């Protein structure tokens, strides 16, 4: 299966230097088993494409959905009952970059676990495994906490925690990531509707938001320039963390 998720992302930085922005972004939701033509393909060149080596494992050496299945197996997740999906921004022509993608495990149509696959512009990747200890359904009121382990922005320390809120229905996504470190922090959200990834819909994406990942990287650097001009301290890049995946824990949950 494959769907298009036309979304809005919002970022708001709090602390001594503030900044906020909102952009439209385009994701696809896929089980990473199908090739879709004529404008979206898997493991081959196209206007839009999905490649196994971009996801699931070390950056540039991904193994696709098999890697996600193995991570679930290692934690005792009932994989044989699950539908495994990837929410990601596809490559545009030859260019690929994803600030964050989400591997999602559904049981009976409800999310039971997900991995936030986070990439920075320095070539690093870290993955945050998020689930309840008993793999019960993740409700929209639940928060899963993970220690921040990777350098994402040169204007933030590798310290503090993320709080993930994950809401997925058969019509939409509503994802919230709150970074907290003392009186500093960032709120990031991703909200979008699920629709069929038809050739016409993909063509409209290319017209509405051309250049795909090139545009994403350009906007990241534009926001970094704004922070630098506002006087945000620029921090040196540390080495990426090891291992590749770390496990979160339930922070708060609803009834």
PDB file of C-alpha atoms in Angstrom:
ATOM      1  CA  UNK A   1       0.000   0.000   0.000  1.00  0.00           C
ATOM      2  CA  UNK A   2       1.049   3.575  -0.540  1.00  0.00           C
ATOM      3  CA  UNK A   3      -0.612   6.873   0.335  1.00  0.00           C
ATOM      4  CA  UNK A   4       0.231  10.551   0.091  1.00  0.00           C
ATOM      5  CA  UNK A   5       0.238  12.661   3.278  1.00  0.00           C
ATOM      6  CA  UNK A   6       0.054  16.367   2.497  1.00  0.00           C
ATOM      7  CA  UNK A   7       1.037  17.967   5.783  1.00  0.00           C
ATOM      8  CA  UNK A   8       2.032  21.071   7.680  1.00  0.00           C
ATOM      9  CA  UNK A   9       5.057  21.167   9.954  1.00  0.00           C
ATOM     10  CA  UNK A  10       5.403  23.768  12.707  1.00  0.00           C
ATOM     11  CA  UNK A  11       8.501  24.533  14.793  1.00  0.00           C
ATOM     12  CA  UNK A  12       8.634  26.892  17.735  1.00  0.00           C
ATOM     13  CA  UNK A  13      11.838  27.524  19.695  1.00  0.00           C
ATOM     14  CA  UNK A  14      11.657  28.919  23.212  1.00  0.00           C
ATOM     15  CA  UNK A  15      14.373  30.258  25.510  1.00  0.00           C
ATOM     16  CA  UNK A  16      16.821  33.129  25.242  1.00  0.00           C
ATOM     17  CA  UNK A  17      16.535  33.163  21.419  1.00  0.00           C
ATOM     18  CA  UNK A  18      13.101  32.434  19.981  1.00  0.00           C
ATOM     19  CA  UNK A  19      12.064  31.492  16.476  1.00  0.00           C
ATOM     20  CA  UNK A  20       9.013  29.947  14.818  1.00  0.00           C
ATOM     21  CA  UNK A  21       8.004  28.822  11.340  1.00  0.00           C
ATOM     22  CA  UNK A  22       5.384  26.763   9.529  1.00  0.00           C
ATOM     23  CA  UNK A  23       5.824  25.033   6.165  1.00  0.00           C
ATOM     24  CA  UNK A  24       3.922  22.639   3.940  1.00  0.00           C
ATOM     25  CA  UNK A  25       5.593  19.237   3.479  1.00  0.00           C
ATOM     26  CA  UNK A  26       4.727  16.088   1.545  1.00  0.00           C
ATOM     27  CA  UNK A  27       5.146  12.575   2.941  1.00  0.00           C
ATOM     28  CA  UNK A  28       4.213   9.146   1.687  1.00  0.00           C
ATOM     29  CA  UNK A  29       2.975   6.229   3.785  1.00  0.00           C
ATOM     30  CA  UNK A  30       4.173   2.898   2.443  1.00  0.00           C
ATOM     31  CA  UNK A  31       4.837  -0.715   3.400  1.00  0.00           C
ATOM     32  CA  UNK A  32       8.079  -0.508   1.348  1.00  0.00           C
ATOM     33  CA  UNK A  33       7.191  -3.589  -0.703  1.00  0.00           C
ATOM     34  CA  UNK A  34       5.687  -2.058  -3.834  1.00  0.00           C
ATOM     35  CA  UNK A  35       6.962  -0.177  -6.847  1.00  0.00           C
ATOM     36  CA  UNK A  36       4.491   2.494  -7.960  1.00  0.00           C
ATOM     37  CA  UNK A  37       4.507   3.966 -11.457  1.00  0.00           C
ATOM     38  CA  UNK A  38       4.604   6.256 -13.353  1.00  0.00           C
ATOM     39  CA  UNK A  39       5.805   9.060 -11.004  1.00  0.00           C
ATOM     40  CA  UNK A  40       6.809   7.158  -7.836  1.00  0.00           C
ATOM     41  CA  UNK A  41       9.041   4.097  -7.841  1.00  0.00           C
ATOM     42  CA  UNK A  42      10.882   1.883  -5.359  1.00  0.00           C
ATOM     43  CA  UNK A  43      14.630   1.298  -5.653  1.00  0.00           C
ATOM     44  CA  UNK A  44      14.823   2.947  -9.063  1.00  0.00           C
ATOM     45  CA  UNK A  45      15.031   6.481 -10.469  1.00  0.00           C
ATOM     46  CA  UNK A  46      11.866   8.506 -10.990  1.00  0.00           C
ATOM     47  CA  UNK A  47      10.429  11.943 -10.315  1.00  0.00           C
ATOM     48  CA  UNK A  48       9.741  10.635  -6.789  1.00  0.00           C
ATOM     49  CA  UNK A  49      11.327   7.474  -5.427  1.00  0.00           C
ATOM     50  CA  UNK A  50      11.760   5.351  -2.303  1.00  0.00           C
ATOM     51  CA  UNK A  51      14.989   3.431  -1.736  1.00  0.00           C
ATOM     52  CA  UNK A  52      15.597   0.728   0.859  1.00  0.00           C
ATOM     53  CA  UNK A  53      19.166   1.909   1.455  1.00  0.00           C
ATOM     54  CA  UNK A  54      17.865   5.294   2.667  1.00  0.00           C
ATOM     55  CA  UNK A  55      15.907   3.778   5.560  1.00  0.00           C
ATOM     56  CA  UNK A  56      16.262   1.125   8.236  1.00  0.00           C
ATOM     57  CA  UNK A  57      19.834   0.964   9.498  1.00  0.00           C
ATOM     58  CA  UNK A  58      22.942   3.163   9.288  1.00  0.00           C
ATOM     59  CA  UNK A  59      22.553   6.175   7.028  1.00  0.00           C
ATOM     60  CA  UNK A  60      23.143   5.252   3.405  1.00  0.00           C
ATOM     61  CA  UNK A  61      23.324   1.542   4.311  1.00  0.00           C
ATOM     62  CA  UNK A  62      19.686   0.891   5.130  1.00  0.00           C
ATOM     63  CA  UNK A  63      18.007  -2.507   4.879  1.00  0.00           C
ATOM     64  CA  UNK A  64      14.440  -1.277   4.542  1.00  0.00           C
ATOM     65  CA  UNK A  65      11.530  -2.857   6.356  1.00  0.00           C
ATOM     66  CA  UNK A  66      13.565  -5.972   7.262  1.00  0.00           C
ATOM     67  CA  UNK A  67      15.608  -3.834   9.679  1.00  0.00           C
ATOM     68  CA  UNK A  68      12.443  -2.568  11.396  1.00  0.00           C
ATOM     69  CA  UNK A  69      11.098  -6.112  11.674  1.00  0.00           C
ATOM     70  CA  UNK A  70      14.347  -7.220  13.322  1.00  0.00           C
ATOM     71  CA  UNK A  71      14.283  -4.323  15.834  1.00  0.00           C
ATOM     72  CA  UNK A  72      10.746  -5.334  16.798  1.00  0.00           C
ATOM     73  CA  UNK A  73      11.732  -9.010  17.120  1.00  0.00           C
ATOM     74  CA  UNK A  74      14.595  -8.123  19.456  1.00  0.00           C
ATOM     75  CA  UNK A  75      12.145  -6.416  21.827  1.00  0.00           C
ATOM     76  CA  UNK A  76       9.579  -9.211  21.848  1.00  0.00           C
ATOM     77  CA  UNK A  77       7.007  -7.432  19.684  1.00  0.00           C
ATOM     78  CA  UNK A  78       4.370  -9.711  18.049  1.00  0.00           C
ATOM     79  CA  UNK A  79       5.596  -9.002  14.529  1.00  0.00           C
ATOM     80  CA  UNK A  80       3.574 -11.803  12.947  1.00  0.00           C
ATOM     81  CA  UNK A  81       0.395  -9.899  13.873  1.00  0.00           C
ATOM     82  CA  UNK A  82       1.621  -6.505  12.688  1.00  0.00           C
ATOM     83  CA  UNK A  83       1.413  -4.327   9.617  1.00  0.00           C
ATOM     84  CA  UNK A  84       4.708  -2.472   9.132  1.00  0.00           C
ATOM     85  CA  UNK A  85       4.717   0.960   7.480  1.00  0.00           C
ATOM     86  CA  UNK A  86       7.067   3.849   6.801  1.00  0.00           C
ATOM     87  CA  UNK A  87       6.052   7.527   6.850  1.00  0.00           C
ATOM     88  CA  UNK A  88       8.706   9.468   4.951  1.00  0.00           C
ATOM     89  CA  UNK A  89       9.446  12.156   2.398  1.00  0.00           C
ATOM     90  CA  UNK A  90      10.346  10.524  -0.932  1.00  0.00           C
ATOM     91  CA  UNK A  91      13.427  11.378  -2.932  1.00  0.00           C
ATOM     92  CA  UNK A  92      12.934  14.003  -5.643  1.00  0.00           C
ATOM     93  CA  UNK A  93      14.820  13.065  -8.812  1.00  0.00           C
ATOM     94  CA  UNK A  94      18.301  12.266  -7.448  1.00  0.00           C
ATOM     95  CA  UNK A  95      18.131  14.231  -4.181  1.00  0.00           C
ATOM     96  CA  UNK A  96      17.206  12.784  -0.803  1.00  0.00           C
ATOM     97  CA  UNK A  97      17.033  14.177   2.710  1.00  0.00           C
ATOM     98  CA  UNK A  98      14.627  13.494   5.567  1.00  0.00           C
ATOM     99  CA  UNK A  99      14.896  15.325   8.915  1.00  0.00           C
ATOM    100  CA  UNK A 100      12.691  12.594  10.422  1.00  0.00           C
ATOM    101  CA  UNK A 101      10.880   9.517   9.133  1.00  0.00           C
ATOM    102  CA  UNK A 102       8.691   7.168  11.155  1.00  0.00           C
ATOM    103  CA  UNK A 103       8.623   3.370  11.063  1.00  0.00           C
ATOM    104  CA  UNK A 104       5.198   2.314  12.378  1.00  0.00           C
ATOM    105  CA  UNK A 105       3.938  -1.079  13.638  1.00  0.00           C
ATOM    106  CA  UNK A 106       0.151  -1.497  13.594  1.00  0.00           C
ATOM    107  CA  UNK A 107      -1.830  -4.294  15.241  1.00  0.00           C
ATOM    108  CA  UNK A 108      -5.560  -4.383  14.533  1.00  0.00           C
ATOM    109  CA  UNK A 109      -5.146  -1.035  12.785  1.00  0.00           C
ATOM    110  CA  UNK A 110      -3.741   0.797  15.825  1.00  0.00           C
ATOM    111  CA  UNK A 111      -0.127   1.940  16.351  1.00  0.00           C
ATOM    112  CA  UNK A 112       1.685  -0.190  18.939  1.00  0.00           C
ATOM    113  CA  UNK A 113       5.279   0.902  18.303  1.00  0.00           C
ATOM    114  CA  UNK A 114       7.190   3.354  16.143  1.00  0.00           C
ATOM    115  CA  UNK A 115      10.770   4.344  15.462  1.00  0.00           C
ATOM    116  CA  UNK A 116      11.588   7.998  14.834  1.00  0.00           C
ATOM    117  CA  UNK A 117      14.472   7.859  12.321  1.00  0.00           C
ATOM    118  CA  UNK A 118      16.184  11.242  12.833  1.00  0.00           C
ATOM    119  CA  UNK A 119      18.805  12.625  10.430  1.00  0.00           C
ATOM    120  CA  UNK A 120      20.854  15.802  10.661  1.00  0.00           C
ATOM    121  CA  UNK A 121      22.502  17.793   7.893  1.00  0.00           C
ATOM    122  CA  UNK A 122      25.958  16.553   8.997  1.00  0.00           C
ATOM    123  CA  UNK A 123      25.366  12.997   7.762  1.00  0.00           C
ATOM    124  CA  UNK A 124      24.417  11.477  11.118  1.00  0.00           C
ATOM    125  CA  UNK A 125      21.411   9.369  12.109  1.00  0.00           C
ATOM    126  CA  UNK A 126      19.883   8.197  15.372  1.00  0.00           C
ATOM    127  CA  UNK A 127      16.677   6.215  15.877  1.00  0.00           C
ATOM    128  CA  UNK A 128      14.347   6.467  18.884  1.00  0.00           C
ATOM    129  CA  UNK A 129      12.251   3.347  19.560  1.00  0.00           C
ATOM    130  CA  UNK A 130       8.912   4.331  21.110  1.00  0.00           C
ATOM    131  CA  UNK A 131       6.351   1.953  22.611  1.00  0.00           C
ATOM    132  CA  UNK A 132       4.702   1.017  25.898  1.00  0.00           C
ATOM    133  CA  UNK A 133       6.428  -1.808  27.742  1.00  0.00           C
ATOM    134  CA  UNK A 134       3.461  -4.131  27.053  1.00  0.00           C
ATOM    135  CA  UNK A 135       3.038  -2.920  23.443  1.00  0.00           C
ATOM    136  CA  UNK A 136      -0.531  -1.799  24.059  1.00  0.00           C
ATOM    137  CA  UNK A 137      -2.045   0.716  21.661  1.00  0.00           C
ATOM    138  CA  UNK A 138      -0.420   4.170  21.656  1.00  0.00           C
ATOM    139  CA  UNK A 139      -3.199   6.673  22.352  1.00  0.00           C
ATOM    140  CA  UNK A 140      -3.205  10.308  21.260  1.00  0.00           C
ATOM    141  CA  UNK A 141      -2.928  11.357  24.936  1.00  0.00           C
ATOM    142  CA  UNK A 142       0.182   9.226  25.581  1.00  0.00           C
ATOM    143  CA  UNK A 143       3.666  10.703  25.797  1.00  0.00           C
ATOM    144  CA  UNK A 144       6.778   8.613  25.268  1.00  0.00           C
ATOM    145  CA  UNK A 145      10.018  10.064  26.572  1.00  0.00           C
ATOM    146  CA  UNK A 146      13.454   9.579  25.010  1.00  0.00           C
ATOM    147  CA  UNK A 147      16.829  11.018  25.957  1.00  0.00           C
ATOM    148  CA  UNK A 148      18.234  13.278  23.242  1.00  0.00           C
ATOM    149  CA  UNK A 149      21.409  11.579  22.029  1.00  0.00           C
ATOM    150  CA  UNK A 150      22.227  13.117  18.629  1.00  0.00           C
ATOM    151  CA  UNK A 151      23.316  16.569  17.521  1.00  0.00           C
ATOM    152  CA  UNK A 152      20.473  17.916  15.370  1.00  0.00           C
ATOM    153  CA  UNK A 153      20.884  21.699  15.419  1.00  0.00           C
ATOM    154  CA  UNK A 154      24.198  23.576  15.893  1.00  0.00           C
ATOM    155  CA  UNK A 155      22.247  25.918  18.182  1.00  0.00           C
ATOM    156  CA  UNK A 156      21.215  23.237  20.709  1.00  0.00           C
ATOM    157  CA  UNK A 157      23.153  21.027  23.092  1.00  0.00           C
ATOM    158  CA  UNK A 158      23.034  17.234  23.028  1.00  0.00           C
ATOM    159  CA  UNK A 159      21.170  17.125  26.331  1.00  0.00           C
ATOM    160  CA  UNK A 160      17.642  17.008  27.627  1.00  0.00           C
ATOM    161  CA  UNK A 161      14.769  14.858  26.396  1.00  0.00           C
ATOM    162  CA  UNK A 162      12.173  14.424  23.689  1.00  0.00           C
ATOM    163  CA  UNK A 163       8.499  13.838  24.404  1.00  0.00           C
ATOM    164  CA  UNK A 164       6.768  12.076  21.494  1.00  0.00           C
ATOM    165  CA  UNK A 165       2.997  12.210  20.977  1.00  0.00           C
ATOM    166  CA  UNK A 166       1.760  10.044  18.112  1.00  0.00           C
ATOM    167  CA  UNK A 167      -1.803  10.105  16.785  1.00  0.00           C
ATOM    168  CA  UNK A 168      -2.638   8.103  13.663  1.00  0.00           C
ATOM    169  CA  UNK A 169      -6.094   7.416  12.267  1.00  0.00           C
ATOM    170  CA  UNK A 170      -7.263   6.003   8.951  1.00  0.00           C
ATOM    171  CA  UNK A 171      -7.638   9.600   7.717  1.00  0.00           C
ATOM    172  CA  UNK A 172      -4.819  11.652   9.262  1.00  0.00           C
ATOM    173  CA  UNK A 173      -1.589  11.995  11.229  1.00  0.00           C
ATOM    174  CA  UNK A 174      -0.979  14.298  14.176  1.00  0.00           C
ATOM    175  CA  UNK A 175       2.584  13.942  15.486  1.00  0.00           C
ATOM    176  CA  UNK A 176       4.117  16.150  18.165  1.00  0.00           C
ATOM    177  CA  UNK A 177       7.755  16.167  19.326  1.00  0.00           C
ATOM    178  CA  UNK A 178       8.640  18.401  22.256  1.00  0.00           C
ATOM    179  CA  UNK A 179      12.331  18.904  23.065  1.00  0.00           C
ATOM    180  CA  UNK A 180      12.976  20.004  26.650  1.00  0.00           C
ATOM    181  CA  UNK A 181      16.218  21.105  28.288  1.00  0.00           C
ATOM    182  CA  UNK A 182      15.817  23.436  31.243  1.00  0.00           C
ATOM    183  CA  UNK A 183      14.231  26.680  30.073  1.00  0.00           C
ATOM    184  CA  UNK A 184      15.251  25.919  26.462  1.00  0.00           C
ATOM    185  CA  UNK A 185      13.222  23.850  24.073  1.00  0.00           C
ATOM    186  CA  UNK A 186      11.574  23.303  20.718  1.00  0.00           C
ATOM    187  CA  UNK A 187       8.077  22.173  19.796  1.00  0.00           C
ATOM    188  CA  UNK A 188       7.772  20.423  16.425  1.00  0.00           C
ATOM    189  CA  UNK A 189       4.526  19.139  14.945  1.00  0.00           C
ATOM    190  CA  UNK A 190       3.503  17.279  11.793  1.00  0.00           C
ATOM    191  CA  UNK A 191      -0.178  17.237  10.811  1.00  0.00           C
ATOM    192  CA  UNK A 192      -1.544  15.880   7.555  1.00  0.00           C
ATOM    193  CA  UNK A 193      -4.330  14.044   5.751  1.00  0.00           C
ATOM    194  CA  UNK A 194      -3.958  10.627   4.112  1.00  0.00           C
ATOM    195  CA  UNK A 195      -5.011  10.396   0.459  1.00  0.00           C
ATOM    196  CA  UNK A 196      -4.308   7.961  -2.405  1.00  0.00           C
ATOM    197  CA  UNK A 197      -0.905   8.510  -4.031  1.00  0.00           C
ATOM    198  CA  UNK A 198      -2.283   8.803  -7.545  1.00  0.00           C
ATOM    199  CA  UNK A 199      -0.157  10.098 -10.452  1.00  0.00           C
ATOM    200  CA  UNK A 200      -2.312  13.235 -10.520  1.00  0.00           C
ATOM    201  CA  UNK A 201      -1.777  13.883  -6.805  1.00  0.00           C
ATOM    202  CA  UNK A 202       1.994  13.404  -7.128  1.00  0.00           C
ATOM    203  CA  UNK A 203       2.117  15.727 -10.139  1.00  0.00           C
ATOM    204  CA  UNK A 204       0.318  18.390  -8.099  1.00  0.00           C
ATOM    205  CA  UNK A 205       2.918  17.986  -5.319  1.00  0.00           C
ATOM    206  CA  UNK A 206       5.739  18.579  -7.817  1.00  0.00           C
ATOM    207  CA  UNK A 207       4.014  21.743  -9.037  1.00  0.00           C
ATOM    208  CA  UNK A 208       2.899  23.037  -5.620  1.00  0.00           C
ATOM    209  CA  UNK A 209       6.182  22.428  -3.791  1.00  0.00           C
ATOM    210  CA  UNK A 210       8.876  21.881  -6.437  1.00  0.00           C
ATOM    211  CA  UNK A 211      12.362  20.465  -5.780  1.00  0.00           C
ATOM    212  CA  UNK A 212      11.264  18.253  -2.871  1.00  0.00           C
ATOM    213  CA  UNK A 213      14.178  17.551  -0.520  1.00  0.00           C
ATOM    214  CA  UNK A 214      16.252  20.377  -2.064  1.00  0.00           C
ATOM    215  CA  UNK A 215      13.622  22.774  -0.753  1.00  0.00           C
ATOM    216  CA  UNK A 216      13.680  21.089   2.690  1.00  0.00           C
ATOM    217  CA  UNK A 217      17.447  21.527   3.078  1.00  0.00           C
ATOM    218  CA  UNK A 218      17.311  25.131   1.821  1.00  0.00           C
ATOM    219  CA  UNK A 219      14.641  25.969   4.418  1.00  0.00           C
ATOM    220  CA  UNK A 220      16.711  24.349   7.187  1.00  0.00           C
ATOM    221  CA  UNK A 221      19.706  26.527   6.309  1.00  0.00           C
ATOM    222  CA  UNK A 222      17.489  29.607   6.050  1.00  0.00           C
ATOM    223  CA  UNK A 223      16.179  29.077   9.580  1.00  0.00           C
ATOM    224  CA  UNK A 224      19.731  28.445  10.828  1.00  0.00           C
ATOM    225  CA  UNK A 225      20.834  31.763   9.312  1.00  0.00           C
ATOM    226  CA  UNK A 226      17.977  33.531  11.086  1.00  0.00           C
ATOM    227  CA  UNK A 227      19.017  32.034  14.440  1.00  0.00           C
ATOM    228  CA  UNK A 228      22.644  33.021  13.881  1.00  0.00           C
ATOM    229  CA  UNK A 229      21.606  36.593  13.039  1.00  0.00           C
ATOM    230  CA  UNK A 230      19.535  36.672  16.228  1.00  0.00           C
ATOM    231  CA  UNK A 231      22.653  35.806  18.231  1.00  0.00           C
ATOM    232  CA  UNK A 232      22.058  32.143  19.056  1.00  0.00           C
ATOM    233  CA  UNK A 233      25.361  30.516  20.133  1.00  0.00           C
ATOM    234  CA  UNK A 234      26.823  28.179  17.508  1.00  0.00           C
ATOM    235  CA  UNK A 235      27.969  24.837  18.964  1.00  0.00           C
ATOM    236  CA  UNK A 236      30.534  22.469  17.516  1.00  0.00           C
ATOM    237  CA  UNK A 237      29.383  19.178  16.018  1.00  0.00           C
ATOM    238  CA  UNK A 238      30.026  16.184  18.324  1.00  0.00           C
ATOM    239  CA  UNK A 239      30.439  12.613  17.121  1.00  0.00           C
ATOM    240  CA  UNK A 240      27.237  10.656  16.432  1.00  0.00           C
ATOM    241  CA  UNK A 241      25.988   8.390  19.220  1.00  0.00           C
ATOM    242  CA  UNK A 242      26.379   4.630  19.417  1.00  0.00           C
ATOM    243  CA  UNK A 243      24.371   2.444  19.216  1.00  0.00           C
ATOM    244  CA  UNK A 244      22.101   3.448  16.343  1.00  0.00           C
ATOM    245  CA  UNK A 245      18.836   2.858  18.256  1.00  0.00           C
ATOM    246  CA  UNK A 246      17.823   3.916  21.775  1.00  0.00           C
ATOM    247  CA  UNK A 247      14.616   3.044  23.622  1.00  0.00           C
ATOM    248  CA  UNK A 248      12.135   5.509  25.012  1.00  0.00           C
ATOM    249  CA  UNK A 249       9.767   4.988  27.917  1.00  0.00           C
ATOM    250  CA  UNK A 250       6.218   5.991  28.749  1.00  0.00           C
ATOM    251  CA  UNK A 251       6.235   9.437  30.340  1.00  0.00           C
ATOM    252  CA  UNK A 252       2.521  10.131  30.671  1.00  0.00           C
ATOM    253  CA  UNK A 253      -0.524   8.367  29.384  1.00  0.00           C
ATOM    254  CA  UNK A 254      -4.247   8.782  29.227  1.00  0.00           C
ATOM    255  CA  UNK A 255      -6.935   6.351  30.287  1.00  0.00           C
TER     256      UNK A 255
END
